PDB file of C-alpha atoms in Angstrom:
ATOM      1  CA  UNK A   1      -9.251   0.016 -19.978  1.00 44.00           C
ATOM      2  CA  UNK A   2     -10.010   5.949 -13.977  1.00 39.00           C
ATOM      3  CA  UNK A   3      -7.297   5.400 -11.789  1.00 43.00           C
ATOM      4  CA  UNK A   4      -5.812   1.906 -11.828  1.00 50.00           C
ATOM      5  CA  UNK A   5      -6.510   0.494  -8.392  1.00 68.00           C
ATOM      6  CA  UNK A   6      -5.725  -3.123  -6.687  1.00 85.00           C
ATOM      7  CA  UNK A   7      -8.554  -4.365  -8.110  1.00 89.00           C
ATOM      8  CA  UNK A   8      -9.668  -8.245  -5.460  1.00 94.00           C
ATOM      9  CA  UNK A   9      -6.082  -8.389  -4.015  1.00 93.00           C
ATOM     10  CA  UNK A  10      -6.747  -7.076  -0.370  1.00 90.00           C
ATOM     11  CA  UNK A  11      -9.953  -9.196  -0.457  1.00 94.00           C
ATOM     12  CA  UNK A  12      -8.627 -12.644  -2.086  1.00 94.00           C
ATOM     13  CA  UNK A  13      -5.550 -15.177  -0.409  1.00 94.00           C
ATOM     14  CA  UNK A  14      -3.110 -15.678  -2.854  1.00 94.00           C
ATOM     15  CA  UNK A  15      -4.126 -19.200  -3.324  1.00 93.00           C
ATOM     16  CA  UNK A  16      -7.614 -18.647  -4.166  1.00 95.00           C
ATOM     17  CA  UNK A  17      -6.363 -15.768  -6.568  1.00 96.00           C
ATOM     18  CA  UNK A  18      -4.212 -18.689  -7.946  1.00 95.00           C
ATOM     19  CA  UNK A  19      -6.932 -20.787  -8.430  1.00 95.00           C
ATOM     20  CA  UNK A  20      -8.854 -18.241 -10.726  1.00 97.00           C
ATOM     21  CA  UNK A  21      -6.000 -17.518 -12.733  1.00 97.00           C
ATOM     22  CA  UNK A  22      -4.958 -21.330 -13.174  1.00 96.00           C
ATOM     23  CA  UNK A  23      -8.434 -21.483 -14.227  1.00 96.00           C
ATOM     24  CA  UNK A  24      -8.830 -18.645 -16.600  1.00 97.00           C
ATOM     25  CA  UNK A  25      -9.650 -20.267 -20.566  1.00 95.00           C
ATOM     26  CA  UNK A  26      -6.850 -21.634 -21.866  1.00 94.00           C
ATOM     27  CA  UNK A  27      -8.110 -19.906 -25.631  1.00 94.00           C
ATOM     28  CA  UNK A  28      -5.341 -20.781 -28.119  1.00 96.00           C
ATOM     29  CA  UNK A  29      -2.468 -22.988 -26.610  1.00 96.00           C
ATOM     30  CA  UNK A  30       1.307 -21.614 -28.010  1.00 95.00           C
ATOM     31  CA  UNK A  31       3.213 -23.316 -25.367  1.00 94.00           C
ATOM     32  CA  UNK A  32       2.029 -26.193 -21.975  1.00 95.00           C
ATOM     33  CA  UNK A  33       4.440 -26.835 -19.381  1.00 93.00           C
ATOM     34  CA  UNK A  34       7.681 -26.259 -21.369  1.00 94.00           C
ATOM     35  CA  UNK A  35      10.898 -25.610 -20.291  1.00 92.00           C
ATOM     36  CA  UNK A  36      10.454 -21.861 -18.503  1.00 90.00           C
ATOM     37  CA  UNK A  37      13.845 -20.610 -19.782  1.00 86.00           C
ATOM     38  CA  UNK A  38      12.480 -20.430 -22.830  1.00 84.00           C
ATOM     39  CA  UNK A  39      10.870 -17.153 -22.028  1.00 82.00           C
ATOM     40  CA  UNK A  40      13.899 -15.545 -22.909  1.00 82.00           C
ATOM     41  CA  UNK A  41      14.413 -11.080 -23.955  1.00 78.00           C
ATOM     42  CA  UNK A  42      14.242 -12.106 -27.382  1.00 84.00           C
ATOM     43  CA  UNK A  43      11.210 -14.150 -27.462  1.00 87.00           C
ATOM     44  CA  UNK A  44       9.584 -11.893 -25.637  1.00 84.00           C
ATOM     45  CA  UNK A  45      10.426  -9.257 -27.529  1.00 86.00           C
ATOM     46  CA  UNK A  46       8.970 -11.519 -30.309  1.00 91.00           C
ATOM     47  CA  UNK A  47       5.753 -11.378 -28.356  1.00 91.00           C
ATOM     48  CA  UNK A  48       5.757  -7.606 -28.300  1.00 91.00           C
ATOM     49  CA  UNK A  49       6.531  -7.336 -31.981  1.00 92.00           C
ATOM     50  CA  UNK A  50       3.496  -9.459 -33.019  1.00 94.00           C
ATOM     51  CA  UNK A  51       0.901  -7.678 -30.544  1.00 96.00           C
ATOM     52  CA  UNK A  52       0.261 -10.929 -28.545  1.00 97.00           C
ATOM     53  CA  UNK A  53      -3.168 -10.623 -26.192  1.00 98.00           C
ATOM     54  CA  UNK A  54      -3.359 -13.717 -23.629  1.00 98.00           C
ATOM     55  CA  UNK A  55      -1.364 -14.491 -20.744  1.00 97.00           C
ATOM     56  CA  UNK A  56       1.524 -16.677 -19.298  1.00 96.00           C
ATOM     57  CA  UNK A  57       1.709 -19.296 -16.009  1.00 96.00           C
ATOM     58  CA  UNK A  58       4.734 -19.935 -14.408  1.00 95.00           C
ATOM     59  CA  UNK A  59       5.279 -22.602 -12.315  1.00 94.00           C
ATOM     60  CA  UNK A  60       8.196 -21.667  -9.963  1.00 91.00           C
ATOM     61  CA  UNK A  61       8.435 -24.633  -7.609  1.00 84.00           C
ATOM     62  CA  UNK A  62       5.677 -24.698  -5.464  1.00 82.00           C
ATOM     63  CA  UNK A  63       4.539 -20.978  -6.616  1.00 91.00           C
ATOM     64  CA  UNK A  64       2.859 -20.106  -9.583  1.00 95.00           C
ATOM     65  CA  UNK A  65       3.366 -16.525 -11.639  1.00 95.00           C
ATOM     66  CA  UNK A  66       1.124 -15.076 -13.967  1.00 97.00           C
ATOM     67  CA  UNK A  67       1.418 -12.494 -16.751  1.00 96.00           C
ATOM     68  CA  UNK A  68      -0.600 -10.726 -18.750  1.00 97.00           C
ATOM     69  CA  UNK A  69      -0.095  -9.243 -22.355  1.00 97.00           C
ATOM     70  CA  UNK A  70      -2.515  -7.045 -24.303  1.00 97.00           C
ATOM     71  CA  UNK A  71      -1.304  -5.786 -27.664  1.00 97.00           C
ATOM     72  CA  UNK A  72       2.074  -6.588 -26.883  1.00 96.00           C
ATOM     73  CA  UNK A  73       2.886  -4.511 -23.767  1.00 96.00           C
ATOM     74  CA  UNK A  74       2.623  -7.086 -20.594  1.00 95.00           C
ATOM     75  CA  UNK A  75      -0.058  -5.205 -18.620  1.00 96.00           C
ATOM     76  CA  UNK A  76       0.564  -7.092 -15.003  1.00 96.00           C
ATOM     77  CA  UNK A  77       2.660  -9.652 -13.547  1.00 96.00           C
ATOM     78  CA  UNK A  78       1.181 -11.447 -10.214  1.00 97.00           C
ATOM     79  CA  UNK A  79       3.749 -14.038  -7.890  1.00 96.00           C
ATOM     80  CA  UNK A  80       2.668 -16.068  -4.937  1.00 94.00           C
ATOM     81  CA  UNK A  81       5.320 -15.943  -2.409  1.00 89.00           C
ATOM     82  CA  UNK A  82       6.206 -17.620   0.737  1.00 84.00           C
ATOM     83  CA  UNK A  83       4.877 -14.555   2.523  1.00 86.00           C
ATOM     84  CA  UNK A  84       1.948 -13.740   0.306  1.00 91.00           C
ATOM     85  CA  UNK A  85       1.684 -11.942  -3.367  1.00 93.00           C
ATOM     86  CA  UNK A  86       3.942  -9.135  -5.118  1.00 94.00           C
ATOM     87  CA  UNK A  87       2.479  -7.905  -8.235  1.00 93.00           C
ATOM     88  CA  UNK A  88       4.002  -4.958 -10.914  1.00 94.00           C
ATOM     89  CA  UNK A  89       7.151  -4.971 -11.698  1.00 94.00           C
ATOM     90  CA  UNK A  90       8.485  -6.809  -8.256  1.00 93.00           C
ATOM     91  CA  UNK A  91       6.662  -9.428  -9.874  1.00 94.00           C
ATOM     92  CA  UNK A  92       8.054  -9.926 -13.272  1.00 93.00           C
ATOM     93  CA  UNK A  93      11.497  -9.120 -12.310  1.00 92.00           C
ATOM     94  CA  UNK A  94      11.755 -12.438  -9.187  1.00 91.00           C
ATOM     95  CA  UNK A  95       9.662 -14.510 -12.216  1.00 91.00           C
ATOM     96  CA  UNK A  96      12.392 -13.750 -14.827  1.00 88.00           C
ATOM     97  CA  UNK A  97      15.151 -14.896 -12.157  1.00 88.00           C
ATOM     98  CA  UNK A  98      13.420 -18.091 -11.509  1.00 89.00           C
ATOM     99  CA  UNK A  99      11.795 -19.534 -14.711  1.00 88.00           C
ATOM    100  CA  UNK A 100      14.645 -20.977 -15.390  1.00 87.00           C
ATOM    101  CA  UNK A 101      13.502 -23.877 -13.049  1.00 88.00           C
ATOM    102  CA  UNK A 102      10.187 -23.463 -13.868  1.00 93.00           C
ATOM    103  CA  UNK A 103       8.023 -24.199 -16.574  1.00 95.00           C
ATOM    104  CA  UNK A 104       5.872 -22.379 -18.366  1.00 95.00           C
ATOM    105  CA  UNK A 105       2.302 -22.217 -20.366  1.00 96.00           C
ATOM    106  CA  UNK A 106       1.392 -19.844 -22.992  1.00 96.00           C
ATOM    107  CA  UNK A 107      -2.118 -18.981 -23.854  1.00 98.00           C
ATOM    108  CA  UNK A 108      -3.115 -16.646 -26.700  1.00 98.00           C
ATOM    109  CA  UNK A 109      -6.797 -14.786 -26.512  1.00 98.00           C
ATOM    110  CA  UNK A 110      -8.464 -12.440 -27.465  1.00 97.00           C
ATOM    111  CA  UNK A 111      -7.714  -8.741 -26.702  1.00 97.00           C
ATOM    112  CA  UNK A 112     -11.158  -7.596 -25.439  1.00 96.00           C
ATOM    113  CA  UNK A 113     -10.886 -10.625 -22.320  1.00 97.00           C
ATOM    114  CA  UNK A 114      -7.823  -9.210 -21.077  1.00 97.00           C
ATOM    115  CA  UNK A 115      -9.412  -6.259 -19.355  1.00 97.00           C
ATOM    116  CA  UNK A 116     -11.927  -7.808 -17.368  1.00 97.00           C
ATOM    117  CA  UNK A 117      -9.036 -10.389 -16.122  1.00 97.00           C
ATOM    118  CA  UNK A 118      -7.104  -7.475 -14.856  1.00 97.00           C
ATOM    119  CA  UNK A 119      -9.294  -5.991 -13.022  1.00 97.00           C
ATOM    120  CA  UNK A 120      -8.387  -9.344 -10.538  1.00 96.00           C
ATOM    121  CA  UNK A 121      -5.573  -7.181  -9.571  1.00 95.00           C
ATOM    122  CA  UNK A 122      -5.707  -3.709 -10.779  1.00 93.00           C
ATOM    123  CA  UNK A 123      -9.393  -2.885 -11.005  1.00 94.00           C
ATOM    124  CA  UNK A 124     -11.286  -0.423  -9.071  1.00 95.00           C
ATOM    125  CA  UNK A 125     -13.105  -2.133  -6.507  1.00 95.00           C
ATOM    126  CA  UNK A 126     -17.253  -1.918  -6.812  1.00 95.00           C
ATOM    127  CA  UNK A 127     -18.455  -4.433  -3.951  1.00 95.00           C
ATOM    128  CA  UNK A 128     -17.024  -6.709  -1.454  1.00 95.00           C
ATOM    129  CA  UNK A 129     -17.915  -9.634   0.608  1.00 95.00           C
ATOM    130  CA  UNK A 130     -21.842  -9.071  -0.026  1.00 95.00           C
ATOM    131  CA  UNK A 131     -23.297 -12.474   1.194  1.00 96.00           C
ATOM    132  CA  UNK A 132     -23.802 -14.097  -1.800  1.00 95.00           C
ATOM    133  CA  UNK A 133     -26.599 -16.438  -0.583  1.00 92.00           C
ATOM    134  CA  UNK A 134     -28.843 -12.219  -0.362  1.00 94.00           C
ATOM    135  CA  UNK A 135     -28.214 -12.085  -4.050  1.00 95.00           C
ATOM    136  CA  UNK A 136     -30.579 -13.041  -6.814  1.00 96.00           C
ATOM    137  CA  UNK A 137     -27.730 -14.454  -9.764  1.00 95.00           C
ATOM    138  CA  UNK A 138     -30.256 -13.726 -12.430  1.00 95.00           C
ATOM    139  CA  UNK A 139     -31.022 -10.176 -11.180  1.00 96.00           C
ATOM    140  CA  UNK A 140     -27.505  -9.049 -10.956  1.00 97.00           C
ATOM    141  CA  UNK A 141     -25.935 -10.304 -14.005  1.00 97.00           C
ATOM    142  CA  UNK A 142     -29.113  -8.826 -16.058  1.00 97.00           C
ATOM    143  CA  UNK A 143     -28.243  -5.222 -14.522  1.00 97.00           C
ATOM    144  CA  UNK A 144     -24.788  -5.560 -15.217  1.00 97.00           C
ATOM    145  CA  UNK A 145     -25.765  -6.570 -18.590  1.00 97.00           C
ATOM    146  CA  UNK A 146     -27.911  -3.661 -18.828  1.00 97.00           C
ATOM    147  CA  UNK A 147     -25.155  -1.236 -17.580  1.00 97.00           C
ATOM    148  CA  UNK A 148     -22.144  -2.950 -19.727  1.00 97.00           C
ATOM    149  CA  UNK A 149     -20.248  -4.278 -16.895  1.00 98.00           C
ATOM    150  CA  UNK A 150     -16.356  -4.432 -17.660  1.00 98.00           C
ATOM    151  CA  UNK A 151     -14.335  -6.472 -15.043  1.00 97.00           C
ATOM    152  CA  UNK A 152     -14.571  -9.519 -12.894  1.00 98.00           C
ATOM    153  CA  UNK A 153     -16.891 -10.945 -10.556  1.00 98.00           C
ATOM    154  CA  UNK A 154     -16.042 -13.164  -7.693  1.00 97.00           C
ATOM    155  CA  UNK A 155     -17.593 -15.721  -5.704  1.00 96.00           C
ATOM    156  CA  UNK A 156     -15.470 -16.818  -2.457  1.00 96.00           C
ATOM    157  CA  UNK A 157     -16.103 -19.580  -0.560  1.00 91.00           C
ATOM    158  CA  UNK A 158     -13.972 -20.622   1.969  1.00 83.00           C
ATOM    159  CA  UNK A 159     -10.470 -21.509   0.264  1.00 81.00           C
ATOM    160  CA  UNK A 160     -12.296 -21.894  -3.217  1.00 88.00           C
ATOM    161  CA  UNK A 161     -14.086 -19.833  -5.586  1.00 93.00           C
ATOM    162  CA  UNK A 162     -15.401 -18.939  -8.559  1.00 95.00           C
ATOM    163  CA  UNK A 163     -14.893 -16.095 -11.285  1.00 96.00           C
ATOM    164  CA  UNK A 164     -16.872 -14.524 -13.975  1.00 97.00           C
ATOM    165  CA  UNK A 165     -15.621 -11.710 -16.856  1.00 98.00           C
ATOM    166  CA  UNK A 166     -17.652  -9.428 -18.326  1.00 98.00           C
ATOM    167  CA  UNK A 167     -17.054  -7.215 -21.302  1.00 97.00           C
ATOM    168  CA  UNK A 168     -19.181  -4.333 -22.191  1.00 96.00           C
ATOM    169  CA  UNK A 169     -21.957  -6.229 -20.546  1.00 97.00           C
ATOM    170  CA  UNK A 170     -21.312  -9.700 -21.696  1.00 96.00           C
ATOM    171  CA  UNK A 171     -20.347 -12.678 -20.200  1.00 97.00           C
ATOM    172  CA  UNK A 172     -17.132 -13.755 -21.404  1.00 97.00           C
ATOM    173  CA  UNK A 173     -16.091 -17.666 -22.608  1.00 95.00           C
ATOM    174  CA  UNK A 174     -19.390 -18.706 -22.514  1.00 91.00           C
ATOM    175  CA  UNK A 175     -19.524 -18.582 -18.999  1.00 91.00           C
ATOM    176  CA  UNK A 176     -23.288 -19.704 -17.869  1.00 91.00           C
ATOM    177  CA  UNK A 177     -25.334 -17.372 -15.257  1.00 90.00           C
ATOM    178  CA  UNK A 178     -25.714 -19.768 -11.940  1.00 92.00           C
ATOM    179  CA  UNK A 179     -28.922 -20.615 -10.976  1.00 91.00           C
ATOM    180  CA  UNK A 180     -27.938 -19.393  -7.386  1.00 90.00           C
ATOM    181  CA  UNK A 181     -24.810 -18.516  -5.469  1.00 90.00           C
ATOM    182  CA  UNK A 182     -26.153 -20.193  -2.362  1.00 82.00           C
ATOM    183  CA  UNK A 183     -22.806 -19.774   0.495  1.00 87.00           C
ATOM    184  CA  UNK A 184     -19.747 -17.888   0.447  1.00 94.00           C
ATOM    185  CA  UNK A 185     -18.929 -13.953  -0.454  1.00 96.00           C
ATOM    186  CA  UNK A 186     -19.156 -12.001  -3.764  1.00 97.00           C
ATOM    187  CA  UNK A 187     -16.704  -9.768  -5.130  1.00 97.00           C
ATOM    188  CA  UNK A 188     -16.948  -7.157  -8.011  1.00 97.00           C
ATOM    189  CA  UNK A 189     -14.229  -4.468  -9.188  1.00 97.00           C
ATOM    190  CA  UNK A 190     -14.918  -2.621 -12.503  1.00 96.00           C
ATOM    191  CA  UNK A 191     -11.904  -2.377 -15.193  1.00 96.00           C
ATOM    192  CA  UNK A 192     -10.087   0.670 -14.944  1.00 91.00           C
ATOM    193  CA  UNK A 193     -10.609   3.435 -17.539  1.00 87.00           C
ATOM    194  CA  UNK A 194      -7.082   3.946 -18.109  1.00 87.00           C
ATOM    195  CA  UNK A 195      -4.642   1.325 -18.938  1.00 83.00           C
ATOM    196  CA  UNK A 196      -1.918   0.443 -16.840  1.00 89.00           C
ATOM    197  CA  UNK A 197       1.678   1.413 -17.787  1.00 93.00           C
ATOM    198  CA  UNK A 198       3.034  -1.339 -20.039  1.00 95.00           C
ATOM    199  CA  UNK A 199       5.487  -3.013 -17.771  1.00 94.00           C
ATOM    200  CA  UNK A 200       8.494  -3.211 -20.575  1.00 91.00           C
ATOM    201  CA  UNK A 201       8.464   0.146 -20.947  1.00 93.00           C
ATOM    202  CA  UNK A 202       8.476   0.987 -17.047  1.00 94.00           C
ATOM    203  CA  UNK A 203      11.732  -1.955 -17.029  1.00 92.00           C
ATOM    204  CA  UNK A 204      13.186   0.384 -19.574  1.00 92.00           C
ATOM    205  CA  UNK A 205      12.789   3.684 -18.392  1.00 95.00           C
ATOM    206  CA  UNK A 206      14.209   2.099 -14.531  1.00 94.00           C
ATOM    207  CA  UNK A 207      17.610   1.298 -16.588  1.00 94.00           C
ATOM    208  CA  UNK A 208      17.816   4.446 -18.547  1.00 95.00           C
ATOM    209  CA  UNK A 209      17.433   6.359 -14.838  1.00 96.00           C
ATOM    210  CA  UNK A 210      20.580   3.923 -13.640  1.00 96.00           C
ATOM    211  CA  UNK A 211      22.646   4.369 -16.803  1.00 96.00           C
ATOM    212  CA  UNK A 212      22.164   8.388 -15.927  1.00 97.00           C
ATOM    213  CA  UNK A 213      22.830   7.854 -12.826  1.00 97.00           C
ATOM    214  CA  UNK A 214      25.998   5.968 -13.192  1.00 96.00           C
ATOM    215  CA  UNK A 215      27.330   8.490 -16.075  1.00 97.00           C
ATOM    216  CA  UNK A 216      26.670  11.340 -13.498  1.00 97.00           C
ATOM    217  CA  UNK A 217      28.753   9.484 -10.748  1.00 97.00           C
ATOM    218  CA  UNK A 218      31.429   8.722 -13.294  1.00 97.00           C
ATOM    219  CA  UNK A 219      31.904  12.312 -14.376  1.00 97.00           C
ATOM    220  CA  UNK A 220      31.166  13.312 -10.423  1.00 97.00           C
ATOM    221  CA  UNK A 221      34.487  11.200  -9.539  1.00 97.00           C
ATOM    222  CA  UNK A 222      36.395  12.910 -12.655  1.00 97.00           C
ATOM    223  CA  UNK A 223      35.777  16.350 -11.654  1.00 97.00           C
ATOM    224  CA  UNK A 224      36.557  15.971  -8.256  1.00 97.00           C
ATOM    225  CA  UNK A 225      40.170  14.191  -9.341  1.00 97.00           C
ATOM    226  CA  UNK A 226      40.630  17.036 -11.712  1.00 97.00           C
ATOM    227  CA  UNK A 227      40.177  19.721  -8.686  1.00 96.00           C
ATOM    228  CA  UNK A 228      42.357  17.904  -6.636  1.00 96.00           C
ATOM    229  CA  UNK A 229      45.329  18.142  -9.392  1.00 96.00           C
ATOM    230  CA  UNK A 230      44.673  20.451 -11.018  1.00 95.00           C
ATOM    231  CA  UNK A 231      42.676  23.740  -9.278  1.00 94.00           C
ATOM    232  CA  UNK A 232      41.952  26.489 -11.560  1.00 92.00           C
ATOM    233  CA  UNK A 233      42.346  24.547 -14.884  1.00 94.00           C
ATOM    234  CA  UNK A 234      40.099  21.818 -13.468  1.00 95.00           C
ATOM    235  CA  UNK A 235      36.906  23.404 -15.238  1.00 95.00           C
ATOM    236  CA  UNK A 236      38.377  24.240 -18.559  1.00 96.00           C
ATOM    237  CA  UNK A 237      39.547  20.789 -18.703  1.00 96.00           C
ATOM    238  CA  UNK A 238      36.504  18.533 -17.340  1.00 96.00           C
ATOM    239  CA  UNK A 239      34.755  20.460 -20.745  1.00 96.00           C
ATOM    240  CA  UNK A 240      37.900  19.231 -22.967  1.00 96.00           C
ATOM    241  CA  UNK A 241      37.252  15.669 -21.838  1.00 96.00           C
ATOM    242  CA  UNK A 242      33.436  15.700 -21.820  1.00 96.00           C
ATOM    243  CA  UNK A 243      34.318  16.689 -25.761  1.00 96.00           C
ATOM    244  CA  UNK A 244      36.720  14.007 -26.583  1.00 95.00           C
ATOM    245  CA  UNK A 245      34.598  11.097 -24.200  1.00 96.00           C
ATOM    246  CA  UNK A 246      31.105  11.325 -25.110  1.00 94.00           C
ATOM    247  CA  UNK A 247      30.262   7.675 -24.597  1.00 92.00           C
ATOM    248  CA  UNK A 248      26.658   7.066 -23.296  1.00 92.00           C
ATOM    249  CA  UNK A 249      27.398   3.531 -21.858  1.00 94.00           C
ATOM    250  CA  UNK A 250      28.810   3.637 -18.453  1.00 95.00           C
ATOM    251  CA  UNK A 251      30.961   0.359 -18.820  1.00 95.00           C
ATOM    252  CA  UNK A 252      32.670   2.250 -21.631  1.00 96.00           C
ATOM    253  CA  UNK A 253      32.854   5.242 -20.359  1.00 97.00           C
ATOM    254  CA  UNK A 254      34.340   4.085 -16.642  1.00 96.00           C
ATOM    255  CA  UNK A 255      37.516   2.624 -18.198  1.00 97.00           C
ATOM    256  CA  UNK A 256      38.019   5.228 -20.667  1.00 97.00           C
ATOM    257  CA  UNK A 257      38.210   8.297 -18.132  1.00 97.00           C
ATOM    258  CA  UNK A 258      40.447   5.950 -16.010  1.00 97.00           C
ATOM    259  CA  UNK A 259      42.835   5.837 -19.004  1.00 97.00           C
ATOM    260  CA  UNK A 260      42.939   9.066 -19.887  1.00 97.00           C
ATOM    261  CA  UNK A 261      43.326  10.150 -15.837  1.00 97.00           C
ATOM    262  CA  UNK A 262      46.137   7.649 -15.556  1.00 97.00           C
ATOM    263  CA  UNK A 263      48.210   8.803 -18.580  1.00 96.00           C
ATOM    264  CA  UNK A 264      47.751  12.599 -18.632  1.00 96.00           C
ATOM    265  CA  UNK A 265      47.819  12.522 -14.643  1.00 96.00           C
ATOM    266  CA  UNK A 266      49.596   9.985 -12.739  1.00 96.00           C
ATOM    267  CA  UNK A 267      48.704   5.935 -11.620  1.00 96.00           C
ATOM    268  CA  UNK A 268      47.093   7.734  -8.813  1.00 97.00           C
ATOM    269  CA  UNK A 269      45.127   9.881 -10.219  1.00 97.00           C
ATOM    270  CA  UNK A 270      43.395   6.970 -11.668  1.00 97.00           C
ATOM    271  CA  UNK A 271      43.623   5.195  -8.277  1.00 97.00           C
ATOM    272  CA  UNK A 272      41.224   8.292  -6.375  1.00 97.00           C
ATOM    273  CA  UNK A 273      39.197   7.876  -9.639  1.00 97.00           C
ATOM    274  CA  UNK A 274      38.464   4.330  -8.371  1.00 97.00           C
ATOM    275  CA  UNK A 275      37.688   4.976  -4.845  1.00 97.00           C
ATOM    276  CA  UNK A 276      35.379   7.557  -5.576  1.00 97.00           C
ATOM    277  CA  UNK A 277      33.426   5.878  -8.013  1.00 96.00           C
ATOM    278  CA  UNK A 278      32.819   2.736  -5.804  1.00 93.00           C
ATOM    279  CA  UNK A 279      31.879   5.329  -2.747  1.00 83.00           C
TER     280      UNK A 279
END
């Protein structure tokens, strides 16, 4: 799809944003207004495993949440919020611990309108609040035909607007070119050269940091027990049980050095182990 930037976020209210995205083409309809639970790890993986381009709407009590898929990797998550908007990963994580009293709307299109939608929120801005009554509709969508526009344009006006996607020049869903913008504000960011980072895959790598993290602190508290009963022989032996415990999964691990601490050492032994892991 250049850096990835914010795209029309510090220029659009979260309810006009809304509006555009509750108004993007609905293409092919998979799911309307079911249950949001149903948006569950595996069916998303499902999503992911069949290369799924559209997007999803929440609709999380009196907030709406959007995500967007391109090829399978979810490419942005947006929230409106009592205070305003998170996007990223903020986003998709408070959507996932909500849809379950939500529902949810499933739209399947087509992979090359996903770009120019995401540059609502992660484009590289190219213009902003040009007074759209200055600017000649025809002209400017004929030179960013001419240049092969990717991205989104935006005409604000007051709390409503209006949005247009272009791909490679074109005017995407059969959008038609006004005959005039007349009042309000126009807004244009370009789709970034460079993809964003595939959301999943940032979740994932997040965990795997914690899981190291935790093993770390779990070996931390074992070494420092061992020192404390041990002295001298505390090395030799910290490499004898790193041998015999080599489980990757911290809620394995955990109870498994506590055993072994307990029974080879004393009850209290076990009991430090404790109070140093939890800090």
């Amino acid at each position: 799809m250049g850096d990835t930037g914010r795209g029309l976020l510090g220029l659009l209210s979260p309810t006009l944003l809304g509006q555009l995205l509750r108004e993007l083409p609905r293409g092919e309809t998979l799911a309307e207004n079911v249950q949001g639970g149903l948006l569950t790890p595996e069916f998303v993986q499902r999503l992911r495993g069949e290369g799924f381009s559209g997007y999803a709407l929440a609709q999380l009590k009196a907030n709406l949440a959007w995500l967007a898929f391109y090829k399978g990797r979810l490419l942005e998550a947006w929230r409106q919020t009592d205070q305003g908007s998170s996007h990223g990963v903020a986003a998709y994580q408070a959507t996932q611990g909500e849809l379950a009293g939500g529902t949810l709307s499933l739209y399947r299109l087509s992979p090359e309108a996903i770009p120019p939608i995401l540059a609502l929120t992660g484009g590289i801005l190219r213009a902003a609040a040009l007074p759209a009554g200055s600017v000649v509709a025809a002209d400017l969508f004929a030179s960013l035909g001419q240049e092969g526009f990717t991205g989104a344009l935006v005409l604000e006006d007051g709390s409503s607007g209006q949005g247009w996607y272009f791909s490679r020049g074109q005017v995407l869903f059969g959008a038609e070119i006004p005959g005039g913008f007349g009042a309000g504000r126009l807004h244009m960011a370009h789709t970034s050269a460079e993809a964003p980072p595939d959301l999943f895959t940032v979740l994932e790598q997040q965990e795997q940091q914690r899981q190291q993290e935790r093993l770390e602190a779990l070996w931390g508290a074992a070494q420092a027990v061992l020192r404390e009963y041990m002295g001298r022989g505390a090395v030799p032996a910290l490499e004898r049980l790193r041998r015999t415990h080599t489980a990757q999964d911290p809620g394995t691990l955990g109870p498994s050095l506590r055993r072994w601490l307990e029974t080879s050492l004393e009850p209290n032994a076990a009991l430090m182990f404790d109070r140093l892991v939890k800090g």
